[in-house]
């Protein structure tokens, strides 16, 4: 497998990585995603009546997004949305280890330790994936989402900045189409555009392992 992503929520896979995913899938590479929750605590915009209905809606939205991106492998778990911090971390580590061992990815992608925006589910997922990665002896390249501008001053103190940049302008239409599949999360989409519109045509990551000495720009 070329790329394996481990994220807590439906839609975490698309905003910062859709173009990179399309680079891989359109080249015939296999891409996989592990989603830890159903996102049942997310916004509904009146499209769902309660968490159970929202979970079903977001599952279908995620399927539509994966189809748009050409992602071939998806593993869905039932951990509590908004509650990963209170959950047994070891269980999350074991899920991550099993996925890494099963799929043997060339590249593993998750949130950086500050969760990018400080969301507790993002932070906990990062912690579990890093622990799994370390226990398995760092078996592959490890990437984190990384923007040029930290979410806020507090997170800036522990922010990992980009050292990988992918120009994905050639995928802009498909990327926007894939993002639009998460209809119930339209406000999150607007928030992302407002805060990080520059990450639509250019996707930025921090390569944690193996360590990079210099920033690398990947041409189209």
Short mmCIF file of C-alpha atoms in Angstrom, two decimals, residues 117-190:
data_model
loop_
_atom_site.label_atom_id
_atom_site.label_comp_id
_atom_site.label_asym_id
_atom_site.label_seq_id
_atom_site.Cartn_x
_atom_site.Cartn_y
_atom_site.Cartn_z
CA UNK A 117 -6.34 22.57 15.70
CA UNK A 118 -6.15 21.23 19.25
CA UNK A 119 -9.18 18.93 18.91
CA UNK A 120 -8.89 16.26 21.64
CA UNK A 121 -9.81 13.46 19.19
CA UNK A 122 -7.09 14.63 16.81
CA UNK A 123 -4.50 14.76 19.59
CA UNK A 124 -5.44 11.33 20.94
CA UNK A 125 -5.35 9.77 17.47
CA UNK A 126 -1.90 11.25 16.87
CA UNK A 127 -0.68 9.89 20.20
CA UNK A 128 -2.01 6.39 19.46
CA UNK A 129 -0.60 6.28 15.92
CA UNK A 130 2.83 7.52 16.99
CA UNK A 131 2.95 4.93 19.78
CA UNK A 132 1.96 2.17 17.34
CA UNK A 133 4.57 3.41 14.85
CA UNK A 134 7.29 3.39 17.52
CA UNK A 135 6.38 -0.07 18.84
CA UNK A 136 6.57 -1.50 15.32
CA UNK A 137 10.08 -0.13 14.91
CA UNK A 138 9.23 2.80 12.61
CA UNK A 139 8.42 0.56 9.64
CA UNK A 140 7.57 3.27 7.10
CA UNK A 141 7.63 6.97 6.32
CA UNK A 142 5.46 8.99 8.72
CA UNK A 143 3.73 12.22 7.69
CA UNK A 144 1.69 14.68 9.73
CA UNK A 145 -0.69 17.33 8.48
CA UNK A 146 1.15 20.65 8.81
CA UNK A 147 0.10 24.15 7.82
CA UNK A 148 2.26 27.25 7.62
CA UNK A 149 0.06 29.11 10.09
CA UNK A 150 -0.62 27.47 13.49
CA UNK A 151 -4.27 27.43 14.49
CA UNK A 152 -3.66 29.76 17.43
CA UNK A 153 -0.84 31.18 19.57
CA UNK A 154 -1.05 28.40 22.14
CA UNK A 155 -0.67 25.66 19.52
CA UNK A 156 2.14 27.59 17.85
CA UNK A 157 4.39 26.64 20.76
CA UNK A 158 4.27 22.96 19.74
CA UNK A 159 3.51 23.25 16.03
CA UNK A 160 5.46 21.21 13.48
CA UNK A 161 5.88 23.21 10.29
CA UNK A 162 5.76 21.81 6.73
CA UNK A 163 8.82 20.25 5.16
CA UNK A 164 6.90 18.67 2.27
CA UNK A 165 4.82 20.57 -0.26
CA UNK A 166 2.75 19.08 -3.07
CA UNK A 167 1.36 21.26 -5.83
CA UNK A 168 -2.08 19.73 -6.53
CA UNK A 169 -3.60 22.51 -8.60
CA UNK A 170 -4.15 20.03 -11.43
CA UNK A 171 -6.58 18.17 -9.15
CA UNK A 172 -8.45 21.24 -7.91
CA UNK A 173 -11.83 20.35 -9.45
CA UNK A 174 -11.74 16.76 -8.20
CA UNK A 175 -10.54 17.86 -4.78
CA UNK A 176 -13.38 20.35 -4.38
CA UNK A 177 -15.85 17.73 -5.58
CA UNK A 178 -14.56 15.25 -2.99
CA UNK A 179 -14.78 17.86 -0.22
CA UNK A 180 -18.35 18.64 -1.24
CA UNK A 181 -19.39 15.04 -0.58
CA UNK A 182 -19.33 15.85 3.16
CA UNK A 183 -22.48 17.96 2.82
CA UNK A 184 -23.41 17.89 6.51
CA UNK A 185 -20.06 19.46 7.37
CA UNK A 186 -20.37 22.46 5.07
CA UNK A 187 -19.58 24.88 7.90
CA UNK A 188 -16.34 23.02 8.56
CA UNK A 189 -15.54 23.39 4.87
CA UNK A 190 -16.13 27.14 5.05
#
